[in-house]
mmCIF file with all atom_site columns, C-alpha atoms in Angstrom:
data_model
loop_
_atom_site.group_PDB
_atom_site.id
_atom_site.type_symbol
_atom_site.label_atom_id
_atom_site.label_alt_id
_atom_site.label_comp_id
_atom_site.label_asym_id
_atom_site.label_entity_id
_atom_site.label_seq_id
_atom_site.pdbx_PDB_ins_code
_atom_site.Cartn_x
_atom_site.Cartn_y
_atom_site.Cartn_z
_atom_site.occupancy
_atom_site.B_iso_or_equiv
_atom_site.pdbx_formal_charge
_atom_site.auth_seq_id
_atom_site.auth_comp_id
_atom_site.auth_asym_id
_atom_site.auth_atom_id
_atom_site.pdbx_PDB_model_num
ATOM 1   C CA . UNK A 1 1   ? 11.831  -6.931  -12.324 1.00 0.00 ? 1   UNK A CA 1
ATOM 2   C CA . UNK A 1 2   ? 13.658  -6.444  -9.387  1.00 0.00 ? 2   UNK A CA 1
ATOM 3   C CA . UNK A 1 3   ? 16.522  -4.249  -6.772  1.00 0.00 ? 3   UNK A CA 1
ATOM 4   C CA . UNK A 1 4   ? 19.446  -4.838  -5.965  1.00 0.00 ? 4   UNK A CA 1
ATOM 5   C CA . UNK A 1 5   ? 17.651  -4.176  -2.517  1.00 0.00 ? 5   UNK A CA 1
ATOM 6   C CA . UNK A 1 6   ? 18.932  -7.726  -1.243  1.00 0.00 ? 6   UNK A CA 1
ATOM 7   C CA . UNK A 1 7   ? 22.669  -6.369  -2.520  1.00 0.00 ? 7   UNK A CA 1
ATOM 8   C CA . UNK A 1 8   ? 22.634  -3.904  -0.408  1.00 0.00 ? 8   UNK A CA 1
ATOM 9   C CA . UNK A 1 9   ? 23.795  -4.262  3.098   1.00 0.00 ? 9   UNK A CA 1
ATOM 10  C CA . UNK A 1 10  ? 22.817  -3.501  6.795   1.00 0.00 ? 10  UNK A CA 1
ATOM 11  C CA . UNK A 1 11  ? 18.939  -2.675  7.600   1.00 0.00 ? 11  UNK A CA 1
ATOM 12  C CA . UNK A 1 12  ? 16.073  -2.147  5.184   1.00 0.00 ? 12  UNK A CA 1
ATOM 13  C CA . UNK A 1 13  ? 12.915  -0.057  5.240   1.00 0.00 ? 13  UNK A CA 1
ATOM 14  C CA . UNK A 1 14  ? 10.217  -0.893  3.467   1.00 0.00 ? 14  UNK A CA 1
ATOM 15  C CA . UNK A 1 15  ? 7.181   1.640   2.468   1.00 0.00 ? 15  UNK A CA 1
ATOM 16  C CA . UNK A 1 16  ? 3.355   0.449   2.890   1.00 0.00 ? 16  UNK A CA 1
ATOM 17  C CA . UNK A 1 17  ? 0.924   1.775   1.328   1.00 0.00 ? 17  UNK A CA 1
ATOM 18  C CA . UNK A 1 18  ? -1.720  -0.707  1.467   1.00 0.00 ? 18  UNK A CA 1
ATOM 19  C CA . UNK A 1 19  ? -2.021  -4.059  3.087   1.00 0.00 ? 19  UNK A CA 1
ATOM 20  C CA . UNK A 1 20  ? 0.956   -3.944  4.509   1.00 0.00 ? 20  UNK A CA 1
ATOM 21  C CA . UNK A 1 21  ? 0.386   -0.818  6.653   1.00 0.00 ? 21  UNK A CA 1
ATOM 22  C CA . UNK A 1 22  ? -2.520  -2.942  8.439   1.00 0.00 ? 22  UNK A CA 1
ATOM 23  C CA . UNK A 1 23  ? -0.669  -6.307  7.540   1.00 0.00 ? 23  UNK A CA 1
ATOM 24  C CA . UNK A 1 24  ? 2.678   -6.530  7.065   1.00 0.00 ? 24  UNK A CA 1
ATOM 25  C CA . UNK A 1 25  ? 3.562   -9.982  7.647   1.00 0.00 ? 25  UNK A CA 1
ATOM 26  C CA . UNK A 1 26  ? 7.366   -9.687  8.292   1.00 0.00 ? 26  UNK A CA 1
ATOM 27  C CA . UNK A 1 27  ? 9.356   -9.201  11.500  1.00 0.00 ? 27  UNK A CA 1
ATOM 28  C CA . UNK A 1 28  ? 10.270  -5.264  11.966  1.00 0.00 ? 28  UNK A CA 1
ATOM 29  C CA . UNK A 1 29  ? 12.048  -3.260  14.565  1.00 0.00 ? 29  UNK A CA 1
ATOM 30  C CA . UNK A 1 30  ? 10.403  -0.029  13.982  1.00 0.00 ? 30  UNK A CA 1
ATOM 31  C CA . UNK A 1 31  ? 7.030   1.472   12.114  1.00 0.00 ? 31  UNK A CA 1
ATOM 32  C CA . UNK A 1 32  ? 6.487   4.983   11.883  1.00 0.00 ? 32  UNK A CA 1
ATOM 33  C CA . UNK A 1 33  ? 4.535   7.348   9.546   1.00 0.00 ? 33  UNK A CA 1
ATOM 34  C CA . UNK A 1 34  ? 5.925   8.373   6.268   1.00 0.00 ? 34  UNK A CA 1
ATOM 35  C CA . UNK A 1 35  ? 5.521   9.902   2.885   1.00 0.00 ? 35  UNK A CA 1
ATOM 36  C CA . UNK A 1 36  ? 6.818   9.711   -0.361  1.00 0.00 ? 36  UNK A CA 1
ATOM 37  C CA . UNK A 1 37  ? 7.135   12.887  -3.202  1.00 0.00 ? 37  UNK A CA 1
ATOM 38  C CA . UNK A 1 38  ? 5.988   12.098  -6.015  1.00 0.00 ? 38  UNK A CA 1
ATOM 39  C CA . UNK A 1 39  ? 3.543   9.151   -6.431  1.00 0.00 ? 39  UNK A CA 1
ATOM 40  C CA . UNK A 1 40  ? 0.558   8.920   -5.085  1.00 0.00 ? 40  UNK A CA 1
ATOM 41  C CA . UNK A 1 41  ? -1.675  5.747   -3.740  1.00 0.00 ? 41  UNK A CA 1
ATOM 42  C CA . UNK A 1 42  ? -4.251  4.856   -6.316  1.00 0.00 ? 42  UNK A CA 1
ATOM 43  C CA . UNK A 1 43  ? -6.595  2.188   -6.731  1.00 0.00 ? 43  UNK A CA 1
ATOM 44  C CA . UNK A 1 44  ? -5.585  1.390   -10.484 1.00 0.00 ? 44  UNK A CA 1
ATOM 45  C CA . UNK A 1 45  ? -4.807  -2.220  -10.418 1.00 0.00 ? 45  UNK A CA 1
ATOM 46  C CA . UNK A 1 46  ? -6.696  -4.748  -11.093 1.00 0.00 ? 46  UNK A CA 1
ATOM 47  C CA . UNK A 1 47  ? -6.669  -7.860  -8.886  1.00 0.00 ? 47  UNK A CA 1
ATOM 48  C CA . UNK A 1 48  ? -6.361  -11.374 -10.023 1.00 0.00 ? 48  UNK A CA 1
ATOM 49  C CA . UNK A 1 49  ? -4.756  -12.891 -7.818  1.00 0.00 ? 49  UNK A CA 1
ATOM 50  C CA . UNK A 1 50  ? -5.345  -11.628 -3.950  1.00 0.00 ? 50  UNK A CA 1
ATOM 51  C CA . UNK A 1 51  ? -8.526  -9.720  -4.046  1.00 0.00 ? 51  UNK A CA 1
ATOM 52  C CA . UNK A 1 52  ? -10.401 -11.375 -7.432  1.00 0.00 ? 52  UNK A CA 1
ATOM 53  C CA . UNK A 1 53  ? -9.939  -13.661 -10.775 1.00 0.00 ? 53  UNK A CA 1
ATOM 54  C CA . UNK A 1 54  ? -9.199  -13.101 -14.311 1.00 0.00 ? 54  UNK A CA 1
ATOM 55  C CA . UNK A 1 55  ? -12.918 -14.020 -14.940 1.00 0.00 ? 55  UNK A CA 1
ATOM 56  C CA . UNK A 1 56  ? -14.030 -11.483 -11.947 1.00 0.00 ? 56  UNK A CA 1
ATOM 57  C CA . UNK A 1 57  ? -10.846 -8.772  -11.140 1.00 0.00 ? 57  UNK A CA 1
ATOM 58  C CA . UNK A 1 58  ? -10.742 -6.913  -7.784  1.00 0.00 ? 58  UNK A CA 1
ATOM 59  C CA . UNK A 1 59  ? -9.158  -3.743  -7.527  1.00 0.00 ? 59  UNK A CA 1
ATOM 60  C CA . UNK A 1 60  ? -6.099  -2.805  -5.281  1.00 0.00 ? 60  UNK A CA 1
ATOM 61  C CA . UNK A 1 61  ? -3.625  -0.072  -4.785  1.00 0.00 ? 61  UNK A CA 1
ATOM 62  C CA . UNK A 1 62  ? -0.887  0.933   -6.183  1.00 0.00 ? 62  UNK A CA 1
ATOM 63  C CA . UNK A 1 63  ? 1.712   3.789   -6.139  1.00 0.00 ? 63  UNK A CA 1
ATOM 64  C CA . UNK A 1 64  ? 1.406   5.602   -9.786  1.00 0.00 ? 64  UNK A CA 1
ATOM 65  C CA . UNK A 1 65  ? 2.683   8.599   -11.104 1.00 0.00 ? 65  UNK A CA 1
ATOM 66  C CA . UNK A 1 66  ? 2.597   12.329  -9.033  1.00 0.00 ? 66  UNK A CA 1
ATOM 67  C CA . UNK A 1 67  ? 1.346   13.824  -6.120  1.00 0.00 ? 67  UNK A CA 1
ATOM 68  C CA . UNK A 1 68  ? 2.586   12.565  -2.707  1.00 0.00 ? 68  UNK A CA 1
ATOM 69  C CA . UNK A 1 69  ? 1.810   8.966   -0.411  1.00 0.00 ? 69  UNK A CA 1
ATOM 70  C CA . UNK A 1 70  ? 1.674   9.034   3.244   1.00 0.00 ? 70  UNK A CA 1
ATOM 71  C CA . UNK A 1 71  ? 1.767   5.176   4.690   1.00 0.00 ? 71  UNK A CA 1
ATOM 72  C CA . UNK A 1 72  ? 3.979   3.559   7.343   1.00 0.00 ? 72  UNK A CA 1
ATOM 73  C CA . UNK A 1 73  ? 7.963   2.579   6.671   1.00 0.00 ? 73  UNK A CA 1
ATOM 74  C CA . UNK A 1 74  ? 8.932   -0.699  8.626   1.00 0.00 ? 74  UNK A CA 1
ATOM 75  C CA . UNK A 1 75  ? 12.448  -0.728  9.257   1.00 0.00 ? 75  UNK A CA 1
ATOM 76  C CA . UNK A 1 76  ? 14.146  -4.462  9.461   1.00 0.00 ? 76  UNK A CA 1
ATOM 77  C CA . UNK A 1 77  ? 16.705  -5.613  10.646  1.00 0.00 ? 77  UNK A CA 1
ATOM 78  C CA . UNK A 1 78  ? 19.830  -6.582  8.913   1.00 0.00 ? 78  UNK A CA 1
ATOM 79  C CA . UNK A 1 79  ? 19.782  -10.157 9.698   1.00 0.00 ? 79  UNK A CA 1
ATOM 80  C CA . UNK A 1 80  ? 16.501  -10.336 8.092   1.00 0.00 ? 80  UNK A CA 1
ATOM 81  C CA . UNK A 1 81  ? 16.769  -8.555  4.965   1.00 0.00 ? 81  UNK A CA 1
ATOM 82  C CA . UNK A 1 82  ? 17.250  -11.148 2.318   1.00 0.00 ? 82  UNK A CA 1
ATOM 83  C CA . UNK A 1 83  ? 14.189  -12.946 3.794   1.00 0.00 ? 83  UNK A CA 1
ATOM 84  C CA . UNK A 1 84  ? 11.969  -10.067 3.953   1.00 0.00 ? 84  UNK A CA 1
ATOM 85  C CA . UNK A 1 85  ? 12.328  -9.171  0.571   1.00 0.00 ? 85  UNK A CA 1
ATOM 86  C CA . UNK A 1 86  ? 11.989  -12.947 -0.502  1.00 0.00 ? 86  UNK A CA 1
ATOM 87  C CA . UNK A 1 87  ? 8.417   -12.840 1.262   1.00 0.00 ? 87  UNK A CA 1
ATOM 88  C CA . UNK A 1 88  ? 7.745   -9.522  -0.165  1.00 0.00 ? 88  UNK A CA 1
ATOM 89  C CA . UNK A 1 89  ? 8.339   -10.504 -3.769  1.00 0.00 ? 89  UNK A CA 1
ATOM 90  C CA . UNK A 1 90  ? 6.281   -13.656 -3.171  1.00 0.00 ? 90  UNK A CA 1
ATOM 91  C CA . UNK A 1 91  ? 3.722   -11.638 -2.116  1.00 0.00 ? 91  UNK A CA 1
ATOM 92  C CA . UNK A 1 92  ? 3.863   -8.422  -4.149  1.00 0.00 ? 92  UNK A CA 1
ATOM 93  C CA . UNK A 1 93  ? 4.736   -9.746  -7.282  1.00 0.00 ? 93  UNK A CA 1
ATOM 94  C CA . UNK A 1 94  ? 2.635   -12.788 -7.818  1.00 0.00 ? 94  UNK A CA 1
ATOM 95  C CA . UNK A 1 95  ? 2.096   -11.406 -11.214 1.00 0.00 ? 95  UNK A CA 1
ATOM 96  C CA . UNK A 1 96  ? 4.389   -8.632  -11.902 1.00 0.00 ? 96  UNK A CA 1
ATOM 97  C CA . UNK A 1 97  ? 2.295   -5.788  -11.879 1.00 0.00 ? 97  UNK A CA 1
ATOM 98  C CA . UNK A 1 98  ? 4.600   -3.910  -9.742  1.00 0.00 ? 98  UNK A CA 1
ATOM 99  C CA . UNK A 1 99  ? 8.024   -2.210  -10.383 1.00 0.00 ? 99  UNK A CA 1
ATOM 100 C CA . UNK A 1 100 ? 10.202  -3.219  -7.494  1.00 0.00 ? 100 UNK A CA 1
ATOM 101 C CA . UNK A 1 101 ? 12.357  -0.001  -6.458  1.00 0.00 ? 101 UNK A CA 1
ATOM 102 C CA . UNK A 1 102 ? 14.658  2.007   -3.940  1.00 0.00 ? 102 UNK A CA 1
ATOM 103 C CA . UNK A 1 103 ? 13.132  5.122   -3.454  1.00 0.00 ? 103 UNK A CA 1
ATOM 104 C CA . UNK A 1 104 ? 13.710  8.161   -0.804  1.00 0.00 ? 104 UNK A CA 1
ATOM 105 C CA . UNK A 1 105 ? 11.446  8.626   2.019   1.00 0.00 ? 105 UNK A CA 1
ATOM 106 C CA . UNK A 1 106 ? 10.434  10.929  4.497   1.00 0.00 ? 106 UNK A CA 1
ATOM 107 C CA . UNK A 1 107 ? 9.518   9.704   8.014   1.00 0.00 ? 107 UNK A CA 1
ATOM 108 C CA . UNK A 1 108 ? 7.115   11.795  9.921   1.00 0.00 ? 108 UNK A CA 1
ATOM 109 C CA . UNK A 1 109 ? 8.694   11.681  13.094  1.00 0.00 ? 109 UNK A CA 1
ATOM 110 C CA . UNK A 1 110 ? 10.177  14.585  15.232  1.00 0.00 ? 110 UNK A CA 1
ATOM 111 C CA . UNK A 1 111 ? 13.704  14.342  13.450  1.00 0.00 ? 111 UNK A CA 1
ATOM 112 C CA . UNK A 1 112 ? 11.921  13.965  9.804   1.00 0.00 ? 112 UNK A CA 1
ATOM 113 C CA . UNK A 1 113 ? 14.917  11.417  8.664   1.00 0.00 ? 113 UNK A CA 1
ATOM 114 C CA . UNK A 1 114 ? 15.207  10.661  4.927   1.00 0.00 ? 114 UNK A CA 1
ATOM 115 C CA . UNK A 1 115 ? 15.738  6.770   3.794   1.00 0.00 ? 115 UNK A CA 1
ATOM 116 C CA . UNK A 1 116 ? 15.762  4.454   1.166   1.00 0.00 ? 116 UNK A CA 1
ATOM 117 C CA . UNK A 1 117 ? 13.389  2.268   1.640   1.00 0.00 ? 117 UNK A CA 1
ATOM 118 C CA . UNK A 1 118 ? 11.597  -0.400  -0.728  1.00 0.00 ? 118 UNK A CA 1
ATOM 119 C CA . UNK A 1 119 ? 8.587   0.445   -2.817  1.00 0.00 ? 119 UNK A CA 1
ATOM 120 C CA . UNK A 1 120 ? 6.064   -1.267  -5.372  1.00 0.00 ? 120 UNK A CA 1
ATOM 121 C CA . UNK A 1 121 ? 5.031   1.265   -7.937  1.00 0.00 ? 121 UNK A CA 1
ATOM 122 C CA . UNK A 1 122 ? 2.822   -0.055  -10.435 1.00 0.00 ? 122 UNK A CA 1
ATOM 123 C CA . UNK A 1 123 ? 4.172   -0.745  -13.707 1.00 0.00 ? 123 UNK A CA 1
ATOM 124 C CA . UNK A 1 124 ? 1.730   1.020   -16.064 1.00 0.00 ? 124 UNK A CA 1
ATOM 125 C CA . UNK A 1 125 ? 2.197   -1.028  -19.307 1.00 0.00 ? 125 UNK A CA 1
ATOM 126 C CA . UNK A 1 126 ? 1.488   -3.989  -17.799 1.00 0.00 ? 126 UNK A CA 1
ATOM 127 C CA . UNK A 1 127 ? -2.027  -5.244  -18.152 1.00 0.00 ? 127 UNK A CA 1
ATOM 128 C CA . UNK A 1 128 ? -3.504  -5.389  -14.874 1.00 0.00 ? 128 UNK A CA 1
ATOM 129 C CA . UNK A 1 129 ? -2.847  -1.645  -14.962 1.00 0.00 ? 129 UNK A CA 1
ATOM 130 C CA . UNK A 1 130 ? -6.607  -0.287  -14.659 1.00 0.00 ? 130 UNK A CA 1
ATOM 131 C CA . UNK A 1 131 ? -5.709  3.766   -14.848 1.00 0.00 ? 131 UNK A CA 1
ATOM 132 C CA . UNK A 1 132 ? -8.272  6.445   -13.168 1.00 0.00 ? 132 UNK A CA 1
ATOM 133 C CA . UNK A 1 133 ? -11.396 4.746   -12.807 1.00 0.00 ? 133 UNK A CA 1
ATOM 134 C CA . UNK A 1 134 ? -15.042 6.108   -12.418 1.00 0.00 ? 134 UNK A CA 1
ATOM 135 C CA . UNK A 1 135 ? -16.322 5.610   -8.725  1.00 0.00 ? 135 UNK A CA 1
ATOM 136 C CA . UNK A 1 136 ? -19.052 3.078   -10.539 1.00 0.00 ? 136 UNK A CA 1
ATOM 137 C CA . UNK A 1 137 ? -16.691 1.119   -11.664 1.00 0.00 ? 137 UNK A CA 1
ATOM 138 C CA . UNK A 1 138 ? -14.531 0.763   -9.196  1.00 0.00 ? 138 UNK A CA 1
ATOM 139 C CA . UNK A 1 139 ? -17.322 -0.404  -7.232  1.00 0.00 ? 139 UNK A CA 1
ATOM 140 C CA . UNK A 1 140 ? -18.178 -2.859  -9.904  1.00 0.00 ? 140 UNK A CA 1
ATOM 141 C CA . UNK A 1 141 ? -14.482 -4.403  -9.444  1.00 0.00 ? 141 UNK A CA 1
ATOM 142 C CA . UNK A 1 142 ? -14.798 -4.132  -5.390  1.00 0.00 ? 142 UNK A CA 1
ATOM 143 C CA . UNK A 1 143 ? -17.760 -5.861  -4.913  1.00 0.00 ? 143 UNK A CA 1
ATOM 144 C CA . UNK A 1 144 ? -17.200 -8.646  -7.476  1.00 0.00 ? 144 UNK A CA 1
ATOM 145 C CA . UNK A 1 145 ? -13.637 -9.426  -6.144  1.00 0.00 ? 145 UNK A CA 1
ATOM 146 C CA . UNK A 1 146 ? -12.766 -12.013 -3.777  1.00 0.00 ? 146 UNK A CA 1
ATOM 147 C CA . UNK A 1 147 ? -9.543  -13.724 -3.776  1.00 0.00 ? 147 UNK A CA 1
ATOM 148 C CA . UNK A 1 148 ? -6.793  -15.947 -2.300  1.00 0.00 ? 148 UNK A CA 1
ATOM 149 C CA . UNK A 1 149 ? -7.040  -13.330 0.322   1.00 0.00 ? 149 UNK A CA 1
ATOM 150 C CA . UNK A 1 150 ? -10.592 -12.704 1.240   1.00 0.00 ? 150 UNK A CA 1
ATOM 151 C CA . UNK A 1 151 ? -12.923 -10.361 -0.212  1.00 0.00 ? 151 UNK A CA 1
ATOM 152 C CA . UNK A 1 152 ? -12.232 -7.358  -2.032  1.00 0.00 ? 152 UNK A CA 1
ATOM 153 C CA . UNK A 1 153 ? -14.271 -4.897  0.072   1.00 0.00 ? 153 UNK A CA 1
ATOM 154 C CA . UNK A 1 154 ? -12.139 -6.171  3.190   1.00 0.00 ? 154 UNK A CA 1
ATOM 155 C CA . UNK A 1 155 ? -9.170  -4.891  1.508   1.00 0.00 ? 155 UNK A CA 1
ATOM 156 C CA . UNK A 1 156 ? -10.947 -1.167  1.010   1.00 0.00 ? 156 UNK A CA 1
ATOM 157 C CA . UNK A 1 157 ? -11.945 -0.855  4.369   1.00 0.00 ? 157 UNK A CA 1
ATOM 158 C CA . UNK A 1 158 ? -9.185  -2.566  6.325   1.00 0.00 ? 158 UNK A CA 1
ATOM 159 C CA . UNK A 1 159 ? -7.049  0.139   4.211   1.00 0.00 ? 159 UNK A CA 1
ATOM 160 C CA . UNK A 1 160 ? -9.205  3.581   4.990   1.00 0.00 ? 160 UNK A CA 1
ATOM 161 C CA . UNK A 1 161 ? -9.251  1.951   8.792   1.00 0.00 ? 161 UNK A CA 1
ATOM 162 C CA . UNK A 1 162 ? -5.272  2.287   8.632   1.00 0.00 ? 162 UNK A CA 1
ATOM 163 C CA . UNK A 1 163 ? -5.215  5.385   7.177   1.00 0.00 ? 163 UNK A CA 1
ATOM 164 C CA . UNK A 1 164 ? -7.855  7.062   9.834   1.00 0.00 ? 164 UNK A CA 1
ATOM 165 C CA . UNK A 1 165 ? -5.481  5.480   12.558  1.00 0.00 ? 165 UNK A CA 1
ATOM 166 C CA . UNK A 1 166 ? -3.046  7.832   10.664  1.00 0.00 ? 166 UNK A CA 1
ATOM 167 C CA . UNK A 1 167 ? -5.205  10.752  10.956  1.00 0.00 ? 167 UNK A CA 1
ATOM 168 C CA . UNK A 1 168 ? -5.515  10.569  7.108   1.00 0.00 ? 168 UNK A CA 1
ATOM 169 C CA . UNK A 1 169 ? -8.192  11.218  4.623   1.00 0.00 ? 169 UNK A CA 1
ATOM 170 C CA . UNK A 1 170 ? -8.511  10.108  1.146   1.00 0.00 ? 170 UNK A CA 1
ATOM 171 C CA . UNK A 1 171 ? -11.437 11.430  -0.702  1.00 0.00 ? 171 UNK A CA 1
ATOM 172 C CA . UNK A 1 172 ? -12.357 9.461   -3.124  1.00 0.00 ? 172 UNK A CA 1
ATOM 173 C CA . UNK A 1 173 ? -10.997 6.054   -0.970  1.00 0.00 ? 173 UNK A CA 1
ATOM 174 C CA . UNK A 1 174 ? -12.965 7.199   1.884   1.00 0.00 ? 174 UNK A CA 1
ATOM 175 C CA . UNK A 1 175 ? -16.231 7.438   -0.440  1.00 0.00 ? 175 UNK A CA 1
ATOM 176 C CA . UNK A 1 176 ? -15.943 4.145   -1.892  1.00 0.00 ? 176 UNK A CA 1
ATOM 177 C CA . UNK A 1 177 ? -15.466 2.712   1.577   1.00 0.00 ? 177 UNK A CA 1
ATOM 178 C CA . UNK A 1 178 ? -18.728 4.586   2.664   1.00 0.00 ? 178 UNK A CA 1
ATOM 179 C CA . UNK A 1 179 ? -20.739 3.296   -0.328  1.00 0.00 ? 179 UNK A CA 1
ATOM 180 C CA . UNK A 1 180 ? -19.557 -0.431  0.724   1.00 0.00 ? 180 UNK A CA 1
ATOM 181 C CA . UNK A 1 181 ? -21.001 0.650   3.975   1.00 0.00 ? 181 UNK A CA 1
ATOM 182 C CA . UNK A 1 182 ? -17.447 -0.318  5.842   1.00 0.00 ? 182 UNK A CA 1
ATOM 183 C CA . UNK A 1 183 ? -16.257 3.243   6.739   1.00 0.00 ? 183 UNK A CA 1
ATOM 184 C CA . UNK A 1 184 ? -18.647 3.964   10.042  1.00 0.00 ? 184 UNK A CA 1
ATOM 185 C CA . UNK A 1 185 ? -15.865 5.205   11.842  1.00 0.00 ? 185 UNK A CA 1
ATOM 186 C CA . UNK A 1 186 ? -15.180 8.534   12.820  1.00 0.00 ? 186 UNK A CA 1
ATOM 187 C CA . UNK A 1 187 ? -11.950 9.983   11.266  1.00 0.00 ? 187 UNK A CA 1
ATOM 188 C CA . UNK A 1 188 ? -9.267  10.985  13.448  1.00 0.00 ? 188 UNK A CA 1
ATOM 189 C CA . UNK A 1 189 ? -6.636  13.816  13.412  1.00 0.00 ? 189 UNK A CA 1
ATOM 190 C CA . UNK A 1 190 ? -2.943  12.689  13.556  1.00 0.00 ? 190 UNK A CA 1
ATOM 191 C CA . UNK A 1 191 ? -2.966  14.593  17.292  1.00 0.00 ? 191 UNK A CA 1
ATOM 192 C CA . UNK A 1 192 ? -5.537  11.520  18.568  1.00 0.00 ? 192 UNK A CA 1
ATOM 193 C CA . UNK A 1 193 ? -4.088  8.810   16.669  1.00 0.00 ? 193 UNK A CA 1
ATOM 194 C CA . UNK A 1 194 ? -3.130  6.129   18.696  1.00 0.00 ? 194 UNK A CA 1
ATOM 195 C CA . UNK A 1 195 ? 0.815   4.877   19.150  1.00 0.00 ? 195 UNK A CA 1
ATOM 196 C CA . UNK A 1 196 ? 1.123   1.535   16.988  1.00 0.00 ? 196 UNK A CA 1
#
């Protein structure tokens, strides 16, 4: 399923959540803290693809219903809209567990602007939708998985590493990155975060 994001003219924001706060992998002319009303970042989808197999599933984020996301909007350029979302699709939507949409934003900068800006929310009928887990077994899936792109448990830290950078803390994220033994760290307030 997808926007008419690459209808739409002029520059494009795009909200990370996950990888793509510590990994975009597209060109950008700004990033800057944001959040988004009403979802919330979950770890409720099961990875076949990036982080694990059919035969042994990972388990990566998604954005699913409620609550409120802070992550980092990338805004890009005009001239390289069409192929940012081209890239993102490729690598978002390798099996179409995600809902590609427009949604309103909130950057936390000093002005607080509101944007559009492109989101994956993760399409709940769809079967790689894992729901609320148990801290056991999302363990189970983290340590099994390994993927196209490394190792689940890289993907868990790498993404509570990004978020401390924020000054953010997840609880239940943060714990299953301290029983993989990845989140040694201190945590940060958003006052000694660093400029990225």
């Amino acid at each position: 399923m997808t926007t008419n994001a690459e209808h739409e003219a002029g520059e494009l924001w795009v909200f990370g959540y996950g990888s793509l706060m510590w990994r975009p992998g597209f060109a950008y002319l700004e990033r800057t803290p944001a959040r988004l009303i009403g979802l919330h970042r979950a770890l409720c989808v099961l990875s076949f693809v990036h982080r694990g197999t059919p035969e042994r599933p990972g388990l990566v984020l998604g954005l699913d219903r409620g609550g409120m996301c802070r992550g980092i909007a990338f805004r890009v350029a005009a001239a390289a809209r069409a192929e940012t979302i081209e890239y993102l699709r490729g690598r978002e939507q390798v099996t179409s567990v995600y809902v590609e949409t427009m949604r309103q934003i909130e950057l936390e900068d000093e002005a607080r602007r509101r944007v559009r800006a492109l989101c994956y929310i993760v399409d709940r009928s769809h079967v790689q939708y894992a729901g609320r887990l148990t801290l056991a077994e999302s363990l189970h899936h983290v340590r099994q998985g390994h993927g196209r792109s490394g190792p689940n448990r890289d993907y868990v830290v790498q993404t509570v590493r990004a978020l401390e950078t924020l000054g953010y803390r997840e609880g239940e994220l943060h714990l299953l990155a301290e029983r993989l033994g990845g989140n040694q760290q201190p945590v940060r307030t958003q006052e000694s975060a660093p400029d990225a």
